[in-house]
PDB file of C-alpha atoms in Angstrom:
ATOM      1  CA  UNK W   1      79.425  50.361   2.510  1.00 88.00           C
ATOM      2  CA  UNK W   2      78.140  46.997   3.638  1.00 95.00           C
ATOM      3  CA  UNK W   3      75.453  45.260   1.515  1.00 98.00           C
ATOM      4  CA  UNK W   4      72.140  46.234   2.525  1.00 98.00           C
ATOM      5  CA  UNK W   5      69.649  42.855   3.048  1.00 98.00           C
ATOM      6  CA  UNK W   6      66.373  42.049   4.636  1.00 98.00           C
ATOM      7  CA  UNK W   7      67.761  41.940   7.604  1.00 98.00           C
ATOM      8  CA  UNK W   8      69.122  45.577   7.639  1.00 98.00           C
ATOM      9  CA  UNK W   9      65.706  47.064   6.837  1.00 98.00           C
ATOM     10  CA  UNK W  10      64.472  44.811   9.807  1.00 98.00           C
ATOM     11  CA  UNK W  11      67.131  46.244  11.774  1.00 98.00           C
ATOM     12  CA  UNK W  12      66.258  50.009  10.916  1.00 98.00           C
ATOM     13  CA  UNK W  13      62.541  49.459  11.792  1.00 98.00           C
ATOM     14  CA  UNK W  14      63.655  47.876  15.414  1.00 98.00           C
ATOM     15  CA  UNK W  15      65.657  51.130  15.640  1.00 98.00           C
ATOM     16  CA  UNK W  16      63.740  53.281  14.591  1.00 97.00           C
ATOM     17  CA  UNK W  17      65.858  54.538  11.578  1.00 98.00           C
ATOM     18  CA  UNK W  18      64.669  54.729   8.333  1.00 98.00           C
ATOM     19  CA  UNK W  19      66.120  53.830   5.125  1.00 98.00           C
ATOM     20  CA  UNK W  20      66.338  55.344   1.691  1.00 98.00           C
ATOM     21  CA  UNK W  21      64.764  53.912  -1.854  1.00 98.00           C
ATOM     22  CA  UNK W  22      65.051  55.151  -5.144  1.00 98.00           C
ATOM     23  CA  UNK W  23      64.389  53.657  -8.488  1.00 98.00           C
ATOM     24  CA  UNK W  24      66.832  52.562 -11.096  1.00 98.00           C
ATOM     25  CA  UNK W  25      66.779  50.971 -14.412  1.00 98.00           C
ATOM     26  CA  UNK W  26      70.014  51.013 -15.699  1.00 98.00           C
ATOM     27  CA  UNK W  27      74.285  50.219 -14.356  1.00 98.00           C
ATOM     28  CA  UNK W  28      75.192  53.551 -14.487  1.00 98.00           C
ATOM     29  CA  UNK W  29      72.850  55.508 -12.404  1.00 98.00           C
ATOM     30  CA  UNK W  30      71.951  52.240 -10.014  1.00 98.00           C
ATOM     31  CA  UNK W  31      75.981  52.401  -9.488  1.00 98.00           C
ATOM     32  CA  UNK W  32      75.377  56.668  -9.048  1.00 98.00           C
ATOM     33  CA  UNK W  33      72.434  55.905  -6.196  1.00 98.00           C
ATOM     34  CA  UNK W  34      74.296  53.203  -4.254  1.00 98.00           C
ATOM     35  CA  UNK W  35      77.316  55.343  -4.225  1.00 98.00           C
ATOM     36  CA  UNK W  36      75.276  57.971  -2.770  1.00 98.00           C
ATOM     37  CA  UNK W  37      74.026  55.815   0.284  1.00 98.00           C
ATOM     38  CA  UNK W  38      70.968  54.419  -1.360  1.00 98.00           C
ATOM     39  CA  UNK W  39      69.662  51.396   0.587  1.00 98.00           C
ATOM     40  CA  UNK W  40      66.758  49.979  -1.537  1.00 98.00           C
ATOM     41  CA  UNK W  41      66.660  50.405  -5.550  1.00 99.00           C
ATOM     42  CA  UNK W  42      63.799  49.331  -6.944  1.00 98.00           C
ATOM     43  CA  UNK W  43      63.626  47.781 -11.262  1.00 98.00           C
ATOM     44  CA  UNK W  44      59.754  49.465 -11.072  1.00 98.00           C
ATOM     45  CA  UNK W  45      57.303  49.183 -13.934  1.00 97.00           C
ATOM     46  CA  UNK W  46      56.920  52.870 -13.625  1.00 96.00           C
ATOM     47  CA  UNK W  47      59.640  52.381 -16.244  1.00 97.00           C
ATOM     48  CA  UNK W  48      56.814  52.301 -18.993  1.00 96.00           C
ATOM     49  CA  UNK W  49      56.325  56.028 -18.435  1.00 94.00           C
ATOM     50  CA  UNK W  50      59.906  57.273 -17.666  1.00 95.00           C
ATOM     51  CA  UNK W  51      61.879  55.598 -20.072  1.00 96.00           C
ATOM     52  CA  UNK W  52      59.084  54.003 -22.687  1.00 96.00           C
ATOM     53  CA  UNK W  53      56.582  57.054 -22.561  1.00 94.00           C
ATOM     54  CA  UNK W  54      53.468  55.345 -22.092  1.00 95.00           C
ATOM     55  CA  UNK W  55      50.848  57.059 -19.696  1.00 92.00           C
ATOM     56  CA  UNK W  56      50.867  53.954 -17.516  1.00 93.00           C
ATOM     57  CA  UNK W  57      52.505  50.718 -16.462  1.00 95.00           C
ATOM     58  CA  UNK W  58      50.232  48.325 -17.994  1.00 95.00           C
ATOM     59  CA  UNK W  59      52.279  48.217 -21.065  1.00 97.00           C
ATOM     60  CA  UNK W  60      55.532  47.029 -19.342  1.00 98.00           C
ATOM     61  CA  UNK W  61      56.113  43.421 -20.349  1.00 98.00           C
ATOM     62  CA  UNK W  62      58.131  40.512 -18.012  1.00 98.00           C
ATOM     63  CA  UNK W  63      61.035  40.782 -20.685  1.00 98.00           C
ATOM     64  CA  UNK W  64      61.478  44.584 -19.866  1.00 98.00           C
ATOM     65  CA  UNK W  65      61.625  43.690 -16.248  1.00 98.00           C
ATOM     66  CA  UNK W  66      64.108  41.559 -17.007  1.00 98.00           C
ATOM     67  CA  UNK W  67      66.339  43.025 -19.158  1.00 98.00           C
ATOM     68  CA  UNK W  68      66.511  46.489 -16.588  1.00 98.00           C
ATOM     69  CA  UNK W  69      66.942  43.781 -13.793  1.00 98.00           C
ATOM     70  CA  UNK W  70      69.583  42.610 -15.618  1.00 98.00           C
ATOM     71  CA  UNK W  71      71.086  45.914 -16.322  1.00 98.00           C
ATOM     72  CA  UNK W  72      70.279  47.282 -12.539  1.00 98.00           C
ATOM     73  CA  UNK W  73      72.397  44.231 -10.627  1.00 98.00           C
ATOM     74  CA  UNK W  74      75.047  44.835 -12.286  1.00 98.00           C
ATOM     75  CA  UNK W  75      75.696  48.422 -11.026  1.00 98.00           C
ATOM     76  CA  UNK W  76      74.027  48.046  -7.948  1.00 98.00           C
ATOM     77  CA  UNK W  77      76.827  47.328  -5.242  1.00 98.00           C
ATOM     78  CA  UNK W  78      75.813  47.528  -1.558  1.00 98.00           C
ATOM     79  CA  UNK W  79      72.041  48.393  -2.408  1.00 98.00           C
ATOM     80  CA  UNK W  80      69.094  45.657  -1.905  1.00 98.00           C
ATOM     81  CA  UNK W  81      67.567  45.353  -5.215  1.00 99.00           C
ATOM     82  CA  UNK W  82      63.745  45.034  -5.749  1.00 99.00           C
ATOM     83  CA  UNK W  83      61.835  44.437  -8.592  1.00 98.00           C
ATOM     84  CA  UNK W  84      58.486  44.853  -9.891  1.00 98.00           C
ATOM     85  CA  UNK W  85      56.451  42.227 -11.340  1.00 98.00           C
ATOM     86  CA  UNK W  86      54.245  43.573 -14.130  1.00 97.00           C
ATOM     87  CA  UNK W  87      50.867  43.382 -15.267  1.00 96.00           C
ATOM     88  CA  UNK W  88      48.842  40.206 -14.671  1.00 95.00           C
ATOM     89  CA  UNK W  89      52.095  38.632 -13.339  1.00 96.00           C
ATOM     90  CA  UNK W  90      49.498  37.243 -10.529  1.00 93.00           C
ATOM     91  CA  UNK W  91      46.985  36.013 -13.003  1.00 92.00           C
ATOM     92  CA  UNK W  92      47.427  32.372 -11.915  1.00 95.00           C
ATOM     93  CA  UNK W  93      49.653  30.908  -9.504  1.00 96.00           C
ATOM     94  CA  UNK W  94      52.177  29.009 -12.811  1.00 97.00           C
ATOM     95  CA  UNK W  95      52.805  32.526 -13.820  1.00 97.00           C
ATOM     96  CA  UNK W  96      53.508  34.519 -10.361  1.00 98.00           C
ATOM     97  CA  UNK W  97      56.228  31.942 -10.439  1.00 98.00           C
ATOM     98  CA  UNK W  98      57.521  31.843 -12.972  1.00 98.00           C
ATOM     99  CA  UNK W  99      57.897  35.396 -13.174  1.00 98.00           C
ATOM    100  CA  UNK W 100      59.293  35.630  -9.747  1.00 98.00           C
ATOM    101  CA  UNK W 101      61.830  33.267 -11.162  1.00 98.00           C
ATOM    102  CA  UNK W 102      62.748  35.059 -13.991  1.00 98.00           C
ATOM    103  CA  UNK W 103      63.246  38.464 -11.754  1.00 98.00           C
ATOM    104  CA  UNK W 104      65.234  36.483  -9.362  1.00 98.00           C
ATOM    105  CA  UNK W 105      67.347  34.852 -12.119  1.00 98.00           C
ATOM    106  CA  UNK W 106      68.405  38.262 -13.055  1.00 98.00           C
ATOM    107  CA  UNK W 107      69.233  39.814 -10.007  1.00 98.00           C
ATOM    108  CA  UNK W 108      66.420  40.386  -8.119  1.00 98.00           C
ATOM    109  CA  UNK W 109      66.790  40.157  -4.128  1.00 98.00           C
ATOM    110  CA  UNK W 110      63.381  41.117  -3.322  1.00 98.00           C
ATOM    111  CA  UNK W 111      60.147  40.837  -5.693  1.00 98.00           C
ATOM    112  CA  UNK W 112      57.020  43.432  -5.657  1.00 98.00           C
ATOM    113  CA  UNK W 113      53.528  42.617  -6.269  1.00 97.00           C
ATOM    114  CA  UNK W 114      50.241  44.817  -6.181  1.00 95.00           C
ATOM    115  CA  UNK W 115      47.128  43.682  -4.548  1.00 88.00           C
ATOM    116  CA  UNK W 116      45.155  42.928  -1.784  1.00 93.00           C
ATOM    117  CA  UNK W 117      44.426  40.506   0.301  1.00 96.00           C
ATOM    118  CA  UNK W 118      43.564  38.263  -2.234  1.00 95.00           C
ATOM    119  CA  UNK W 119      47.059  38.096  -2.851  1.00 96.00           C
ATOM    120  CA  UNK W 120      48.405  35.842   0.043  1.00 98.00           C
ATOM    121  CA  UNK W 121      47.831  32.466  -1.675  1.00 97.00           C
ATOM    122  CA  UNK W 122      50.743  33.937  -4.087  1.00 97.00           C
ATOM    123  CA  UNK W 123      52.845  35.172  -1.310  1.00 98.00           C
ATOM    124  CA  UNK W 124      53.067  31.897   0.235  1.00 98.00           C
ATOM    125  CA  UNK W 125      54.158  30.146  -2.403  1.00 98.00           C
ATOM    126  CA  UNK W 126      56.717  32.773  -3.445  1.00 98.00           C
ATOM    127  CA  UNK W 127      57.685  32.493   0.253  1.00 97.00           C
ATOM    128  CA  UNK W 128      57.836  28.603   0.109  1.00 97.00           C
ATOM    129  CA  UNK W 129      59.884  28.716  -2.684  1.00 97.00           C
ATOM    130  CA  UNK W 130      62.454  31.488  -1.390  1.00 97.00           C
ATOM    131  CA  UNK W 131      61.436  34.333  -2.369  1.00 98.00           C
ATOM    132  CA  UNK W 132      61.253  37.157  -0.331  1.00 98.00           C
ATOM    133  CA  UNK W 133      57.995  39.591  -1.068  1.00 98.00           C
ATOM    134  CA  UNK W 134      57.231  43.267  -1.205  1.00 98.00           C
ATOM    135  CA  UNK W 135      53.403  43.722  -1.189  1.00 98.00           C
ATOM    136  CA  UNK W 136      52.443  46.861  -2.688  1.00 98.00           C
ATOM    137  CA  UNK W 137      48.880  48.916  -0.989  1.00 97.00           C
ATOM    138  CA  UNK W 138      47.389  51.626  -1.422  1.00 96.00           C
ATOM    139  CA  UNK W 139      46.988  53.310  -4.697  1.00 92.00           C
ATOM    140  CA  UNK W 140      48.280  50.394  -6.852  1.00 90.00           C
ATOM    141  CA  UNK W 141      48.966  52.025 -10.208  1.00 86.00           C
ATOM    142  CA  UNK W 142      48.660  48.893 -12.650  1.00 85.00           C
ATOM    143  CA  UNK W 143      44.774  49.084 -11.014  1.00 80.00           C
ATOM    144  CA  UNK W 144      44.697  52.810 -12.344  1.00 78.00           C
ATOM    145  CA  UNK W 145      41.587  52.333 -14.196  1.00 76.00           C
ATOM    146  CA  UNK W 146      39.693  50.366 -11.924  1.00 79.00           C
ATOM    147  CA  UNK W 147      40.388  53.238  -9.529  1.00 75.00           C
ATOM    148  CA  UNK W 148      39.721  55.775 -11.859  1.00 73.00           C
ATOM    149  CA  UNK W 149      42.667  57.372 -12.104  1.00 72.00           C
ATOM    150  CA  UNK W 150      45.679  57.893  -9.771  1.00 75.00           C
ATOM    151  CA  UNK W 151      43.783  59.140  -6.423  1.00 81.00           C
ATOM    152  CA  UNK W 152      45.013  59.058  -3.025  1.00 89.00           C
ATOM    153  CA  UNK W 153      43.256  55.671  -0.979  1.00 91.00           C
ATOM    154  CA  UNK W 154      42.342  55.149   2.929  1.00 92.00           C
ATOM    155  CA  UNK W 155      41.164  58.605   2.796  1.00 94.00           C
ATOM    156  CA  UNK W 156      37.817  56.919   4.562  1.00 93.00           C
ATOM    157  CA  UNK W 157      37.382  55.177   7.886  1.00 96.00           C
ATOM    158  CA  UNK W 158      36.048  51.832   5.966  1.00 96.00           C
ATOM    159  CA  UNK W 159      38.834  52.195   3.197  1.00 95.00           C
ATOM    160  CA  UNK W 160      41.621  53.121   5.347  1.00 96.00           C
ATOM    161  CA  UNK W 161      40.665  50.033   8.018  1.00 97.00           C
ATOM    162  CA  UNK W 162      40.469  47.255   5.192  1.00 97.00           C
ATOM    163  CA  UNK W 163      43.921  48.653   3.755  1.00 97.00           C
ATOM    164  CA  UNK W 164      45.857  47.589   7.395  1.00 98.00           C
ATOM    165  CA  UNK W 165      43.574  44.478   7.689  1.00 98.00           C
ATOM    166  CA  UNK W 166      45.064  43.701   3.931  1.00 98.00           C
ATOM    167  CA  UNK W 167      48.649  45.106   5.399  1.00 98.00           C
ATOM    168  CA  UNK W 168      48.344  42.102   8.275  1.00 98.00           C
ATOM    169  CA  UNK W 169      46.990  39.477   6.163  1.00 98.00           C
ATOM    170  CA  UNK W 170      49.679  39.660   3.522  1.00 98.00           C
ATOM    171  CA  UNK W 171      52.438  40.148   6.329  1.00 98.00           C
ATOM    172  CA  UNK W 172      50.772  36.824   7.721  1.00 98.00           C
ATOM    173  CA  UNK W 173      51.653  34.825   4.785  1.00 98.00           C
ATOM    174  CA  UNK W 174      54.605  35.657   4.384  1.00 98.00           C
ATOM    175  CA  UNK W 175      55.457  39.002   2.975  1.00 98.00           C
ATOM    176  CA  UNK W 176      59.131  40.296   3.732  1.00 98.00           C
ATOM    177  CA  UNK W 177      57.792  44.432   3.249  1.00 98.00           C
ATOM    178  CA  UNK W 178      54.980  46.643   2.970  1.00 98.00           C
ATOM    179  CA  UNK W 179      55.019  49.474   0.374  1.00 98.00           C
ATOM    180  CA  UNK W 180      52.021  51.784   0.722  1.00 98.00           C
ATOM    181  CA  UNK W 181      51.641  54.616  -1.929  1.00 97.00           C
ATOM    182  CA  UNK W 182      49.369  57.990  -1.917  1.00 96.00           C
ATOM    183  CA  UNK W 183      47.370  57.607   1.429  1.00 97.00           C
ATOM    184  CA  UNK W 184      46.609  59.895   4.270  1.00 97.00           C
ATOM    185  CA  UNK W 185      49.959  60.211   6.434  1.00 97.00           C
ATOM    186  CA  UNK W 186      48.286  58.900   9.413  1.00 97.00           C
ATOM    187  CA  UNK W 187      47.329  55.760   7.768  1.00 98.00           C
ATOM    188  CA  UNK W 188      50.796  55.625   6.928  1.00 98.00           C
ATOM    189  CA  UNK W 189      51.916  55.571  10.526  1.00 98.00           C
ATOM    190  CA  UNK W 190      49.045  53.471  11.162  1.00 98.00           C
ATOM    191  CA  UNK W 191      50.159  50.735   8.959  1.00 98.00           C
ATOM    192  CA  UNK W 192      53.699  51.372  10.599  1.00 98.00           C
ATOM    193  CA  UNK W 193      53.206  50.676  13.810  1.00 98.00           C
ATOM    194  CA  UNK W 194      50.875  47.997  13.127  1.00 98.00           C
ATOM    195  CA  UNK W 195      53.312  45.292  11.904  1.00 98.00           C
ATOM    196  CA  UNK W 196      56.330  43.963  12.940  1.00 98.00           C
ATOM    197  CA  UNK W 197      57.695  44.133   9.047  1.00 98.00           C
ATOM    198  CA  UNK W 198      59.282  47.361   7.016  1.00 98.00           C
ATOM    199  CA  UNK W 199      56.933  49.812   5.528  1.00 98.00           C
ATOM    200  CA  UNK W 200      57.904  51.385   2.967  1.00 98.00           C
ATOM    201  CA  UNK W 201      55.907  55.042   1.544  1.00 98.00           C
ATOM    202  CA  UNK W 202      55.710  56.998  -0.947  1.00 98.00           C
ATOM    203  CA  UNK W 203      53.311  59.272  -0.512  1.00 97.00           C
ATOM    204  CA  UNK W 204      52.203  58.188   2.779  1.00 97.00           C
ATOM    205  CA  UNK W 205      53.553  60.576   5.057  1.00 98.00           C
ATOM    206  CA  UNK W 206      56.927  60.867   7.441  1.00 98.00           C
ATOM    207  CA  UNK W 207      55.929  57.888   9.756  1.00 98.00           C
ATOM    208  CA  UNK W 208      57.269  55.163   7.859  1.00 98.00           C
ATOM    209  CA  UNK W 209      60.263  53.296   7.869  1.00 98.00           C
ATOM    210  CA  UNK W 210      61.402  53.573   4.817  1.00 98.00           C
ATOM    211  CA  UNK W 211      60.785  56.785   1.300  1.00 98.00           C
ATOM    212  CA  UNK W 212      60.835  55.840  -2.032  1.00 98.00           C
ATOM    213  CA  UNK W 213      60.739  58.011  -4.994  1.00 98.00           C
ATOM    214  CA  UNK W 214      61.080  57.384  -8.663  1.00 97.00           C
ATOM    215  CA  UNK W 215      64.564  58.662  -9.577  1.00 98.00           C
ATOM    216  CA  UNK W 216      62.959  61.162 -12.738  1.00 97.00           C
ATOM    217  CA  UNK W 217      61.613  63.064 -10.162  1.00 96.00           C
ATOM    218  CA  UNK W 218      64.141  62.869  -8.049  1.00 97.00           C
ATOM    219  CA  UNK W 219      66.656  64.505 -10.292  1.00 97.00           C
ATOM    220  CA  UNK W 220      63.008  66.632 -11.941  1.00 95.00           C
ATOM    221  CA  UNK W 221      62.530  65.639 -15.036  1.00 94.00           C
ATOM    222  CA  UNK W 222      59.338  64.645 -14.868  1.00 84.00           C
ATOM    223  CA  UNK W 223      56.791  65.088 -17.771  1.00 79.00           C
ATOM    224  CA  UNK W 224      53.407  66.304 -16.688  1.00 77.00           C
ATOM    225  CA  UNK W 225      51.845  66.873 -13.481  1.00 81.00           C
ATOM    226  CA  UNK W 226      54.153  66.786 -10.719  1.00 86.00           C
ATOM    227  CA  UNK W 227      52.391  64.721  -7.971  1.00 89.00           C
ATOM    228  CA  UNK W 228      52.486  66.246  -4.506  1.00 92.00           C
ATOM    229  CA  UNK W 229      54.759  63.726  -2.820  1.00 95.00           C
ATOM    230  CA  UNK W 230      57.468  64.187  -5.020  1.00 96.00           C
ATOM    231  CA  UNK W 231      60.517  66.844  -4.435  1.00 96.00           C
ATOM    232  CA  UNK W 232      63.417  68.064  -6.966  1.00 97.00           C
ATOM    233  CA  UNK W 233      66.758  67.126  -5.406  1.00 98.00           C
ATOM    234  CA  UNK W 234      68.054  68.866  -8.314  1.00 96.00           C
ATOM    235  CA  UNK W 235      67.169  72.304  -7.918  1.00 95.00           C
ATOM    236  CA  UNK W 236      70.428  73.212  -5.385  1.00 87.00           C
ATOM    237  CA  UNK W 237      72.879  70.209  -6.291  1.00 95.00           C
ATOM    238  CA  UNK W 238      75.964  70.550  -8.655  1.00 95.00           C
ATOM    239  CA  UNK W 239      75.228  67.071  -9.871  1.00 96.00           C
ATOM    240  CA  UNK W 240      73.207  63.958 -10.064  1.00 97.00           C
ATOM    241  CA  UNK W 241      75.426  62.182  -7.448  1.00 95.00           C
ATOM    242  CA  UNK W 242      74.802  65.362  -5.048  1.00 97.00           C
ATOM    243  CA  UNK W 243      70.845  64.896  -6.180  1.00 98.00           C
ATOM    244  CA  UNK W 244      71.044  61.105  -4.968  1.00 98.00           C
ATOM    245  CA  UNK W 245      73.195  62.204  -1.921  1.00 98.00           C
ATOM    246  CA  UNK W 246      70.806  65.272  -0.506  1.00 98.00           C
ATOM    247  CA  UNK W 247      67.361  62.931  -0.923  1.00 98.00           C
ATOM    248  CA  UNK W 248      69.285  60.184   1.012  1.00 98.00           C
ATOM    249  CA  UNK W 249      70.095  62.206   3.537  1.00 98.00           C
ATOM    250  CA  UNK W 250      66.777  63.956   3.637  1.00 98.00           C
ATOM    251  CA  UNK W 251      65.491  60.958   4.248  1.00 98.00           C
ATOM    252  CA  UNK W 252      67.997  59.553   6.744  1.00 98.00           C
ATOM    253  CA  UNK W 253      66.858  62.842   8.656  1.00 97.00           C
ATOM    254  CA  UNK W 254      63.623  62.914   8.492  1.00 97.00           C
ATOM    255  CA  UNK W 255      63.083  66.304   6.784  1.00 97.00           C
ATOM    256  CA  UNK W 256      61.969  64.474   3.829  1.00 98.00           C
ATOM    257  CA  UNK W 257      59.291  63.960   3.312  1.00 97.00           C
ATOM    258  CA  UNK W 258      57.888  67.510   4.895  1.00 96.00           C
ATOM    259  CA  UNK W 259      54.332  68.798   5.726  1.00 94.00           C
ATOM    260  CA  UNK W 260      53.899  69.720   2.167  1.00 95.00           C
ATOM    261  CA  UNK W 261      54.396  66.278   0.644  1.00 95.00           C
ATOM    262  CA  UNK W 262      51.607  64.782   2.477  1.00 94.00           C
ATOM    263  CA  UNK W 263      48.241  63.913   2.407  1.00 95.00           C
TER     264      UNK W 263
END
């Protein structure tokens, strides 16, 4: 399969075809999703509740980024690997770079951040610098208390208005890829056809131009309350591969996400 890059997503949203995502942490199942036609896996800090059982990501620490960044690349063969930056990466400028440079030492091809608008001073330094940018809207989980839990955004006219204002502003400065999580679906195809760049949802609805889903629930083993986005690729296959296989090509199809994931 030939190695997915920036360009390729940009490619896909000029065609209108849309592109798969999927979280990995580890060689063995990042190799298992890029066999399976995975385009995008993403080193996410949701690793603090799958694989370190806290009940958020706020615990996840630059050196456990790096280490499953590590681990990721090296299994990861045609996919384009992103990677989460933690916790009060972006407290100050020094240490958004230096943790971008850490990630991209590793392996990271593509680096995530949470925010707002706020957060296009950072992005155009990353950008200066060479590294490409995934801004992540929305319902921003490392914010989960300040939002008061994990609750869909945009669901208002005001809310839903400042979140593609943000979308543009952070585009403008440089970033390579939206990611917009647990909104109304037609904000999501709002956002979409509002900028030139990739969106990427999960949670926001069929529209956009790429899915992502965390691979635990993916394959359903998923502790707690299943959120409403999510679907077991499980339940019919023979196998993880088959798992990986069915969601990319639900995806690829456009029958994922259905009516039933949305908001």
């Amino acid at each position: 399969m030939k190695t997915v890059t920036l360009s390729t997503l940009q490619a896909y949203k000029q065609a209108g075809e849309t592109f798969s995502c999927l979280t990995a942490y580890d060689a063995s199942f990042a190799h298992a999703a890029s066999q399976a036609g995975i385009d995008v896996l993403l080193v996410g800090d949701s690793l603090g509740m799958v694989l370190q059982g806290h009940n958020s990501t706020l615990p996840v620490t630059i050196e456990d980024i790096v280490y499953h960044t590590r681990c990721a690349a090296r299994g990861k063969g045609h996919s384009l690997l992103m990677v989460d930056l933690p916790f009060m990466s972006n407290a100050t400028t020094e240490r958004l770079l230096e943790d971008a440079g850490a990630v991209m030492r590793a392996g990271a091809e593509l680096v995530k951040l949470e925010g707002e608008a706020w957060m296009a001073d950072g992005i155009r330094e990353l950008t200066r610098r060479g590294v490409p940018v995934c801004a992540h809207l929305g319902l921003t989980p490392q914010t989960v208390h300040q939002l008061g839990g994990y609750k869909v955004q945009g669901r208002d006219a005001a809310q839903a208005e400042r979140i593609i204002n943000d979308a543009k502003v952070l585009v403008e400065a440089g970033a390579s890829v939206i990611l917009l999580e647990c909104v109304p679906a037609s904000l999501g195809k709002a956002v979409t056809a509002a900028l030139d760049v990739p969106v990427i949802g999960i949670g926001a609805g069929p529209d956009t131009d790429g899915q992502i889903l965390v691979m635990h629930d993916v394959l359903g083993v998923t502790h707690g309350r299943t959120p409403r986005f999510v679907k077991n690729f499980m339940v019919e296959a023979d196998s993880i591969q088959t798992a990986f296989q069915r969601y990319h090509e639900a995806v690829k199809t456009r029958t994922f996400p259905a009516q039933e994931h949305c908001f």
